PDB file of C-alpha atoms in Angstrom:
ATOM      1  CA  MET S 218     -26.255  30.854   0.336  1.00  0.00           C
ATOM      2  CA  LYS S 219     -23.973  33.873   0.469  1.00  0.00           C
ATOM      3  CA  HIS S 220     -24.426  33.991   4.232  1.00  0.00           C
ATOM      4  CA  ILE S 221     -23.543  30.291   4.537  1.00  0.00           C
ATOM      5  CA  ALA S 222     -20.480  30.696   2.305  1.00  0.00           C
ATOM      6  CA  PHE S 223     -19.306  33.663   4.358  1.00  0.00           C
ATOM      7  CA  THR S 224     -19.821  31.718   7.615  1.00  0.00           C
ATOM      8  CA  LEU S 225     -17.875  28.728   6.306  1.00  0.00           C
ATOM      9  CA  ALA S 226     -15.051  30.947   5.055  1.00  0.00           C
ATOM     10  CA  PHE S 227     -14.894  32.774   8.395  1.00  0.00           C
ATOM     11  CA  PHE S 228     -14.895  29.513  10.368  1.00  0.00           C
ATOM     12  CA  SER S 229     -12.214  27.987   8.134  1.00  0.00           C
ATOM     13  CA  GLY S 230     -10.004  31.025   8.594  1.00  0.00           C
ATOM     14  CA  TRP S 231     -10.533  31.008  12.359  1.00  0.00           C
ATOM     15  CA  LEU S 232      -9.759  27.286  12.567  1.00  0.00           C
ATOM     16  CA  LEU S 233      -6.585  27.626  10.503  1.00  0.00           C
ATOM     17  CA  ALA S 234      -5.342  30.571  12.555  1.00  0.00           C
ATOM     18  CA  ASN S 235      -6.026  28.898  15.881  1.00  0.00           C
ATOM     19  CA  THR S 236      -4.687  25.516  14.820  1.00  0.00           C
ATOM     20  CA  THR S 237      -1.488  27.141  13.588  1.00  0.00           C
ATOM     21  CA  SER S 238      -1.008  29.081  16.810  1.00  0.00           C
ATOM     22  CA  ALA S 239      -1.763  26.005  18.915  1.00  0.00           C
ATOM     23  CA  PHE S 240       1.087  24.104  17.345  1.00  0.00           C
ATOM     24  CA  ALA S 241       3.502  27.009  16.972  1.00  0.00           C
ATOM     25  CA  LEU S 242       6.706  26.906  18.966  1.00  0.00           C
ATOM     26  CA  ASP S 243       6.675  29.171  21.994  1.00  0.00           C
ATOM     27  CA  GLY S 244      10.297  28.261  22.534  1.00  0.00           C
ATOM     28  CA  LYS S 245      12.921  28.837  19.874  1.00  0.00           C
ATOM     29  CA  LEU S 246      15.053  26.555  17.752  1.00  0.00           C
ATOM     30  CA  SER S 247      18.208  28.293  16.587  1.00  0.00           C
ATOM     31  CA  ALA S 248      19.769  28.079  13.170  1.00  0.00           C
ATOM     32  CA  ASN S 249      22.894  25.974  12.834  1.00  0.00           C
ATOM     33  CA  GLN S 250      25.751  27.300  14.920  1.00  0.00           C
ATOM     34  CA  ARG S 251      29.300  26.448  13.964  1.00  0.00           C
ATOM     35  CA  ILE S 252      32.082  25.559  16.383  1.00  0.00           C
ATOM     36  CA  SER S 253      35.726  24.755  15.688  1.00  0.00           C
ATOM     37  CA  SER S 254      37.231  21.920  17.731  1.00  0.00           C
ATOM     38  CA  ALA S 255      40.943  21.872  18.480  1.00  0.00           C
ATOM     39  CA  TYR S 256      40.566  18.356  19.921  1.00  0.00           C
ATOM     40  CA  LEU S 257      38.938  16.901  16.815  1.00  0.00           C
ATOM     41  CA  GLY S 258      40.720  19.101  14.306  1.00  0.00           C
ATOM     42  CA  TYR S 259      37.591  20.128  12.406  1.00  0.00           C
ATOM     43  CA  ASP S 260      34.411  22.188  12.621  1.00  0.00           C
ATOM     44  CA  LEU S 261      31.038  20.928  13.813  1.00  0.00           C
ATOM     45  CA  GLN S 262      27.572  22.429  13.916  1.00  0.00           C
ATOM     46  CA  TYR S 263      24.683  22.302  16.366  1.00  0.00           C
ATOM     47  CA  ARG S 264      21.269  23.828  16.992  1.00  0.00           C
ATOM     48  CA  VAL S 265      19.828  24.909  20.324  1.00  0.00           C
ATOM     49  CA  TYR S 266      16.258  24.764  21.588  1.00  0.00           C
ATOM     50  CA  THR S 267      15.527  27.370  24.256  1.00  0.00           C
ATOM     51  CA  PRO S 268      12.292  27.295  26.273  1.00  0.00           C
ATOM     52  CA  PRO S 269       9.779  30.131  26.532  1.00  0.00           C
ATOM     53  CA  GLY S 270      10.922  32.958  28.790  1.00  0.00           C
ATOM     54  CA  ILE S 271      14.581  31.935  28.672  1.00  0.00           C
ATOM     55  CA  GLU S 272      15.583  35.560  29.319  1.00  0.00           C
ATOM     56  CA  GLY S 273      14.149  35.414  32.837  1.00  0.00           C
ATOM     57  CA  LEU S 274      15.461  31.968  33.756  1.00  0.00           C
ATOM     58  CA  GLU S 275      18.658  30.742  35.385  1.00  0.00           C
ATOM     59  CA  ASN S 276      20.251  27.374  36.157  1.00  0.00           C
ATOM     60  CA  VAL S 277      18.277  25.716  33.342  1.00  0.00           C
ATOM     61  CA  PRO S 278      19.038  21.984  32.878  1.00  0.00           C
ATOM     62  CA  THR S 279      20.428  20.793  29.549  1.00  0.00           C
ATOM     63  CA  ILE S 280      20.150  17.744  27.343  1.00  0.00           C
ATOM     64  CA  TYR S 281      22.695  17.076  24.585  1.00  0.00           C
ATOM     65  CA  ALA S 282      21.486  14.919  21.680  1.00  0.00           C
ATOM     66  CA  THR S 283      23.943  13.278  19.329  1.00  0.00           C
ATOM     67  CA  ASP S 284      22.608  12.800  15.796  1.00  0.00           C
ATOM     68  CA  GLY S 285      20.797  16.000  16.684  1.00  0.00           C
ATOM     69  CA  GLN S 286      19.785  16.655  13.093  1.00  0.00           C
ATOM     70  CA  SER S 287      17.742  13.418  13.148  1.00  0.00           C
ATOM     71  CA  TYR S 288      16.205  14.155  16.540  1.00  0.00           C
ATOM     72  CA  ILE S 289      14.890  17.359  14.943  1.00  0.00           C
ATOM     73  CA  SER S 290      13.865  16.121  11.488  1.00  0.00           C
ATOM     74  CA  SER S 291      12.582  12.637  12.380  1.00  0.00           C
ATOM     75  CA  GLY S 292      11.887  12.934  16.093  1.00  0.00           C
ATOM     76  CA  SER S 293      10.503  16.501  16.232  1.00  0.00           C
ATOM     77  CA  MET S 294      12.059  16.625  19.677  1.00  0.00           C
ATOM     78  CA  HIS S 295      12.013  20.424  19.770  1.00  0.00           C
ATOM     79  CA  ARG S 296       8.229  20.342  19.437  1.00  0.00           C
ATOM     80  CA  ILE S 297       7.910  17.635  22.080  1.00  0.00           C
ATOM     81  CA  LEU S 298       9.987  19.771  24.436  1.00  0.00           C
ATOM     82  CA  ASP S 299       7.715  22.712  23.773  1.00  0.00           C
ATOM     83  CA  ARG S 300       4.566  20.653  24.330  1.00  0.00           C
ATOM     84  CA  GLU S 301       5.749  19.054  27.573  1.00  0.00           C
ATOM     85  CA  ILE S 302       6.957  22.379  28.995  1.00  0.00           C
ATOM     86  CA  LYS S 303       3.672  24.116  28.120  1.00  0.00           C
ATOM     87  CA  ARG S 304       1.680  21.295  29.728  1.00  0.00           C
ATOM     88  CA  GLY S 305       3.706  21.609  32.900  1.00  0.00           C
ATOM     89  CA  ASN S 306       5.022  18.051  32.671  1.00  0.00           C
ATOM     90  CA  ILE S 307       8.701  19.025  32.678  1.00  0.00           C
ATOM     91  CA  LYS S 308      10.896  21.918  33.760  1.00  0.00           C
ATOM     92  CA  PRO S 309      12.161  24.381  31.160  1.00  0.00           C
ATOM     93  CA  VAL S 310      15.074  22.683  29.403  1.00  0.00           C
ATOM     94  CA  VAL S 311      17.737  23.812  26.952  1.00  0.00           C
ATOM     95  CA  ALA S 312      18.416  21.137  24.319  1.00  0.00           C
ATOM     96  CA  ILE S 313      21.557  21.048  22.210  1.00  0.00           C
ATOM     97  CA  PHE S 314      21.215  19.076  18.975  1.00  0.00           C
ATOM     98  CA  VAL S 315      24.727  18.163  17.854  1.00  0.00           C
ATOM     99  CA  ASP S 316      25.129  17.311  14.179  1.00  0.00           C
ATOM    100  CA  ALA S 317      27.497  14.453  13.387  1.00  0.00           C
ATOM    101  CA  ARG S 318      27.922  15.575   9.779  1.00  0.00           C
ATOM    102  CA  ASP S 319      30.651  17.718   8.264  1.00  0.00           C
ATOM    103  CA  PRO S 320      29.023  21.168   7.981  1.00  0.00           C
ATOM    104  CA  ASP S 321      30.839  21.716   4.662  1.00  0.00           C
ATOM    105  CA  ASN S 322      29.823  18.329   3.252  1.00  0.00           C
ATOM    106  CA  LEU S 323      26.683  16.907   4.825  1.00  0.00           C
ATOM    107  CA  ALA S 324      27.166  13.628   2.989  1.00  0.00           C
ATOM    108  CA  ASN S 325      30.197  13.034   5.225  1.00  0.00           C
ATOM    109  CA  ASN S 326      28.726  11.671   8.453  1.00  0.00           C
ATOM    110  CA  ARG S 327      31.413  11.315  11.122  1.00  0.00           C
ATOM    111  CA  ARG S 328      29.361   9.389  13.688  1.00  0.00           C
ATOM    112  CA  ASN S 329      31.298   6.142  13.225  1.00  0.00           C
ATOM    113  CA  SER S 330      34.529   7.855  14.202  1.00  0.00           C
ATOM    114  CA  GLN S 331      32.992   9.969  16.964  1.00  0.00           C
ATOM    115  CA  TYR S 332      30.710   7.622  18.880  1.00  0.00           C
ATOM    116  CA  PHE S 333      32.908   4.629  19.769  1.00  0.00           C
ATOM    117  CA  CYS S 334      34.263   5.911  23.115  1.00  0.00           C
ATOM    118  CA  ASN S 335      36.371   8.473  21.267  1.00  0.00           C
ATOM    119  CA  ILE S 336      38.290  10.416  23.931  1.00  0.00           C
ATOM    120  CA  ASP S 337      38.744  13.411  21.620  1.00  0.00           C
ATOM    121  CA  TYR S 338      34.990  13.594  21.038  1.00  0.00           C
ATOM    122  CA  LEU S 339      34.485  13.622  24.798  1.00  0.00           C
ATOM    123  CA  LYS S 340      37.109  16.344  25.185  1.00  0.00           C
ATOM    124  CA  PHE S 341      35.221  18.379  22.587  1.00  0.00           C
ATOM    125  CA  TYR S 342      32.149  18.293  24.804  1.00  0.00           C
ATOM    126  CA  VAL S 343      33.909  18.872  28.106  1.00  0.00           C
ATOM    127  CA  GLY S 344      36.430  21.449  26.939  1.00  0.00           C
ATOM    128  CA  GLU S 345      34.685  23.249  24.080  1.00  0.00           C
ATOM    129  CA  LEU S 346      30.970  22.687  23.518  1.00  0.00           C
ATOM    130  CA  ILE S 347      29.686  22.723  27.108  1.00  0.00           C
ATOM    131  CA  PRO S 348      31.692  25.852  28.028  1.00  0.00           C
ATOM    132  CA  THR S 349      30.325  27.578  24.918  1.00  0.00           C
ATOM    133  CA  ILE S 350      26.745  26.708  25.857  1.00  0.00           C
ATOM    134  CA  SER S 351      27.386  27.834  29.434  1.00  0.00           C
ATOM    135  CA  ASP S 352      28.642  31.195  28.172  1.00  0.00           C
ATOM    136  CA  ASP S 353      25.766  31.725  25.747  1.00  0.00           C
ATOM    137  CA  TYR S 354      22.754  30.507  27.779  1.00  0.00           C
ATOM    138  CA  PRO S 355      21.642  30.661  31.447  1.00  0.00           C
ATOM    139  CA  VAL S 356      22.180  26.949  32.057  1.00  0.00           C
ATOM    140  CA  SER S 357      23.019  25.027  35.197  1.00  0.00           C
ATOM    141  CA  LEU S 358      26.665  24.105  35.720  1.00  0.00           C
ATOM    142  CA  SER S 359      25.780  21.048  37.806  1.00  0.00           C
ATOM    143  CA  GLN S 360      26.403  17.631  36.300  1.00  0.00           C
ATOM    144  CA  ASN S 361      23.095  16.523  37.857  1.00  0.00           C
ATOM    145  CA  ASP S 362      21.329  18.899  35.459  1.00  0.00           C
ATOM    146  CA  ARG S 363      23.146  17.711  32.342  1.00  0.00           C
ATOM    147  CA  VAL S 364      22.100  14.696  30.211  1.00  0.00           C
ATOM    148  CA  ILE S 365      23.661  13.086  27.140  1.00  0.00           C
ATOM    149  CA  MET S 366      21.387  11.078  24.855  1.00  0.00           C
ATOM    150  CA  GLY S 367      21.616   9.168  21.611  1.00  0.00           C
ATOM    151  CA  LEU S 368      20.217   6.344  19.527  1.00  0.00           C
ATOM    152  CA  SER S 369      21.942   3.274  18.078  1.00  0.00           C
ATOM    153  CA  PHE S 370      25.660   4.197  17.929  1.00  0.00           C
ATOM    154  CA  GLY S 371      24.647   7.432  19.671  1.00  0.00           C
ATOM    155  CA  GLY S 372      23.272   5.287  22.499  1.00  0.00           C
ATOM    156  CA  LEU S 373      26.645   3.608  22.672  1.00  0.00           C
ATOM    157  CA  ASN S 374      28.246   7.051  22.855  1.00  0.00           C
ATOM    158  CA  ALA S 375      25.971   7.960  25.786  1.00  0.00           C
ATOM    159  CA  ALA S 376      27.108   4.801  27.569  1.00  0.00           C
ATOM    160  CA  CYS S 377      30.727   5.723  26.875  1.00  0.00           C
ATOM    161  CA  PHE S 378      30.249   9.218  28.282  1.00  0.00           C
ATOM    162  CA  GLY S 379      28.519   7.840  31.365  1.00  0.00           C
ATOM    163  CA  LEU S 380      31.558   5.738  32.208  1.00  0.00           C
ATOM    164  CA  MET S 381      34.196   8.210  31.040  1.00  0.00           C
ATOM    165  CA  ALA S 382      32.739  11.522  32.259  1.00  0.00           C
ATOM    166  CA  PRO S 383      30.359  11.051  35.215  1.00  0.00           C
ATOM    167  CA  SER S 384      31.417  14.406  36.653  1.00  0.00           C
ATOM    168  CA  THR S 385      30.162  16.066  33.455  1.00  0.00           C
ATOM    169  CA  PHE S 386      26.939  14.160  32.746  1.00  0.00           C
ATOM    170  CA  GLY S 387      24.596  13.133  35.540  1.00  0.00           C
ATOM    171  CA  GLY S 388      22.237  11.331  33.183  1.00  0.00           C
ATOM    172  CA  ILE S 389      22.561   9.159  30.090  1.00  0.00           C
ATOM    173  CA  ALA S 390      19.700   8.247  27.752  1.00  0.00           C
ATOM    174  CA  MET S 391      20.319   5.267  25.498  1.00  0.00           C
ATOM    175  CA  GLN S 392      17.815   4.433  22.788  1.00  0.00           C
ATOM    176  CA  SER S 393      18.552   1.080  21.143  1.00  0.00           C
ATOM    177  CA  PRO S 394      22.285   1.293  21.910  1.00  0.00           C
ATOM    178  CA  ALA S 395      24.401  -0.677  19.435  1.00  0.00           C
ATOM    179  CA  MET S 396      27.167  -1.924  21.704  1.00  0.00           C
ATOM    180  CA  HIS S 397      29.095  -4.202  19.326  1.00  0.00           C
ATOM    181  CA  PRO S 398      31.740  -1.647  18.226  1.00  0.00           C
ATOM    182  CA  VAL S 399      32.933  -1.521  21.875  1.00  0.00           C
ATOM    183  CA  PRO S 400      32.091  -5.052  23.080  1.00  0.00           C
ATOM    184  CA  LYS S 401      33.945  -4.705  26.380  1.00  0.00           C
ATOM    185  CA  LEU S 402      31.924  -1.705  27.541  1.00  0.00           C
ATOM    186  CA  PRO S 403      29.249  -3.710  29.453  1.00  0.00           C
ATOM    187  CA  GLU S 404      32.047  -5.631  31.181  1.00  0.00           C
ATOM    188  CA  LEU S 405      33.675  -2.346  32.167  1.00  0.00           C
ATOM    189  CA  TYR S 406      30.396  -1.186  33.690  1.00  0.00           C
ATOM    190  CA  ALA S 407      30.389  -4.413  35.726  1.00  0.00           C
ATOM    191  CA  THR S 408      33.986  -4.121  36.956  1.00  0.00           C
ATOM    192  CA  GLU S 409      34.561  -0.373  37.283  1.00  0.00           C
ATOM    193  CA  ASN S 410      33.383   1.613  40.302  1.00  0.00           C
ATOM    194  CA  LEU S 411      29.722   2.656  40.321  1.00  0.00           C
ATOM    195  CA  ARG S 412      29.285   6.038  38.626  1.00  0.00           C
ATOM    196  CA  PRO S 413      26.894   8.697  40.023  1.00  0.00           C
ATOM    197  CA  ILE S 414      24.604   8.687  36.986  1.00  0.00           C
ATOM    198  CA  ARG S 415      20.974   7.952  36.228  1.00  0.00           C
ATOM    199  CA  VAL S 416      20.117   5.874  33.172  1.00  0.00           C
ATOM    200  CA  PHE S 417      17.219   5.850  30.715  1.00  0.00           C
ATOM    201  CA  PHE S 418      17.433   2.717  28.577  1.00  0.00           C
ATOM    202  CA  SER S 419      14.986   1.682  25.854  1.00  0.00           C
ATOM    203  CA  ILE S 420      15.095  -1.127  23.333  1.00  0.00           C
ATOM    204  CA  GLY S 421      12.800  -2.641  20.716  1.00  0.00           C
ATOM    205  CA  ARG S 422      11.727  -6.270  20.593  1.00  0.00           C
ATOM    206  CA  GLN S 423      12.069  -6.603  16.811  1.00  0.00           C
ATOM    207  CA  ASN S 424      15.606  -6.853  15.377  1.00  0.00           C
ATOM    208  CA  ASP S 425      16.917  -4.222  17.764  1.00  0.00           C
ATOM    209  CA  ASN S 426      19.916  -5.739  19.572  1.00  0.00           C
ATOM    210  CA  THR S 427      17.314  -6.920  22.068  1.00  0.00           C
ATOM    211  CA  LEU S 428      19.223  -9.751  23.753  1.00  0.00           C
ATOM    212  CA  ALA S 429      22.374  -7.669  24.107  1.00  0.00           C
ATOM    213  CA  GLY S 430      20.282  -4.811  25.494  1.00  0.00           C
ATOM    214  CA  ARG S 431      18.645  -7.024  28.100  1.00  0.00           C
ATOM    215  CA  SER S 432      22.036  -8.374  29.126  1.00  0.00           C
ATOM    216  CA  PHE S 433      23.437  -4.861  29.519  1.00  0.00           C
ATOM    217  CA  ARG S 434      20.397  -3.846  31.558  1.00  0.00           C
ATOM    218  CA  GLU S 435      21.009  -6.746  33.942  1.00  0.00           C
ATOM    219  CA  ILE S 436      24.628  -5.700  34.374  1.00  0.00           C
ATOM    220  CA  LEU S 437      23.621  -2.126  35.161  1.00  0.00           C
ATOM    221  CA  GLU S 438      20.968  -3.138  37.670  1.00  0.00           C
ATOM    222  CA  GLU S 439      23.163  -5.717  39.389  1.00  0.00           C
ATOM    223  CA  LYS S 440      25.875  -3.077  39.751  1.00  0.00           C
ATOM    224  CA  GLY S 441      23.382  -0.750  41.439  1.00  0.00           C
ATOM    225  CA  TYR S 442      22.673   1.836  38.760  1.00  0.00           C
ATOM    226  CA  ASP S 443      19.425   3.791  38.828  1.00  0.00           C
ATOM    227  CA  VAL S 444      17.916   2.481  35.574  1.00  0.00           C
ATOM    228  CA  PHE S 445      14.595   3.276  33.930  1.00  0.00           C
ATOM    229  CA  TYR S 446      14.171   0.528  31.335  1.00  0.00           C
ATOM    230  CA  LYS S 447      11.508   0.164  28.675  1.00  0.00           C
ATOM    231  CA  GLU S 448      10.924  -2.296  25.838  1.00  0.00           C
ATOM    232  CA  VAL S 449       8.590  -1.545  22.960  1.00  0.00           C
ATOM    233  CA  ASN S 450       7.167  -3.749  20.239  1.00  0.00           C
ATOM    234  CA  GLU S 451       9.065  -1.985  17.446  1.00  0.00           C
ATOM    235  CA  GLY S 452      12.370  -2.266  15.634  1.00  0.00           C
ATOM    236  CA  HIS S 453      15.441  -0.123  15.108  1.00  0.00           C
ATOM    237  CA  ASN S 454      13.571   2.906  13.802  1.00  0.00           C
ATOM    238  CA  TRP S 455      11.746   6.116  14.693  1.00  0.00           C
ATOM    239  CA  ARG S 456       8.482   4.261  15.417  1.00  0.00           C
ATOM    240  CA  ASN S 457      10.440   2.979  18.392  1.00  0.00           C
ATOM    241  CA  TRP S 458      12.334   6.116  19.391  1.00  0.00           C
ATOM    242  CA  LYS S 459      10.028   9.092  18.809  1.00  0.00           C
ATOM    243  CA  PRO S 460       7.130   7.988  21.075  1.00  0.00           C
ATOM    244  CA  LEU S 461       9.601   7.601  23.965  1.00  0.00           C
ATOM    245  CA  LEU S 462      11.066  11.103  23.833  1.00  0.00           C
ATOM    246  CA  ASP S 463       8.517  12.479  26.285  1.00  0.00           C
ATOM    247  CA  ASP S 464       9.413   9.586  28.625  1.00  0.00           C
ATOM    248  CA  VAL S 465      13.075  10.581  28.448  1.00  0.00           C
ATOM    249  CA  LEU S 466      12.251  14.191  29.290  1.00  0.00           C
ATOM    250  CA  LYS S 467       9.855  13.328  32.129  1.00  0.00           C
ATOM    251  CA  HIS S 468      12.399  10.936  33.624  1.00  0.00           C
ATOM    252  CA  PHE S 469      15.203  13.468  33.859  1.00  0.00           C
ATOM    253  CA  PHE S 470      13.337  16.781  34.138  1.00  0.00           C
ATOM    254  CA  PRO S 471      10.026  16.279  35.957  1.00  0.00           C
ATOM    255  CA  ALA S 472       8.223  19.482  36.837  1.00  0.00           C
TER     256      ALA S 472
END
C-alpha cells in the first residue's frame, strides 16, 4: 500500500508539473505600461505580448487590440498567440492590448468617446503609440505588417481606422462591429476610393447586428475589398469572439 501511495503521489506530482509547463507562456505579457497623449489630453495604459525569442527577431508584425483588457481577461488572446506560434501556425507576432479605461479610475471607460471615428484617437495611435512601440520592440514599420482589431464598438473603430489611416494599418479585424454610432460609414466605404487593406469580418447570427453586418459585407465585397467573412451561431458575446481569435491570427500572420 505504501508503494502504491508513493507511486500515485509521484505520478500526480509529475502530471501537475508537466501540465503546468505545457500551458505556461513561452512568450511574455508585460505589466500595464502608461502613456501620456497630447492629442487626447489624458493618460492611457496598454500591455504588450512579445513572442518567444523576441531578442533575436526583427521586423515582427504587430496587432493592436482595442478593449485590450477584455481580449486578455475574457479572450485569453495572449495564450492563443503563444499556442499558435508554438504550433507553427503563425509567425511570431507582437500584440498591443490597449485599455480603454482611465488608468486612475478603471470604472471610467472611455470607449464611447474614443471609438466613433475619433480623429484624436487615431492621432494618438499614429503619432504616439505606434512610434513608442517601434522604439521599444523590434517590430516591422510596414503598414502591411500592422493590424487593428476590435469587437462591437471596437470593431467600428477598426473600420474607421481602415478608412482613415490605410497607410498605417494594412489589416482591420472587426468582430461584431456595431456600426450605428457612425451610420454613414458603410456608405463612405462604398463611395470613397478603395483602400489597400485586408479585412477580417465576423458576426453572430443571434442578436448581433447580423443584418447590418451582412449589408456592410456586401458593400465591402462589391467595392473590391479582400474580405474574409465568417458567421457563427452565437450572439454578441465571448462565445462568439474567443473561438475566432486563432482565425484572425492565421488570416493575417500565416506561418
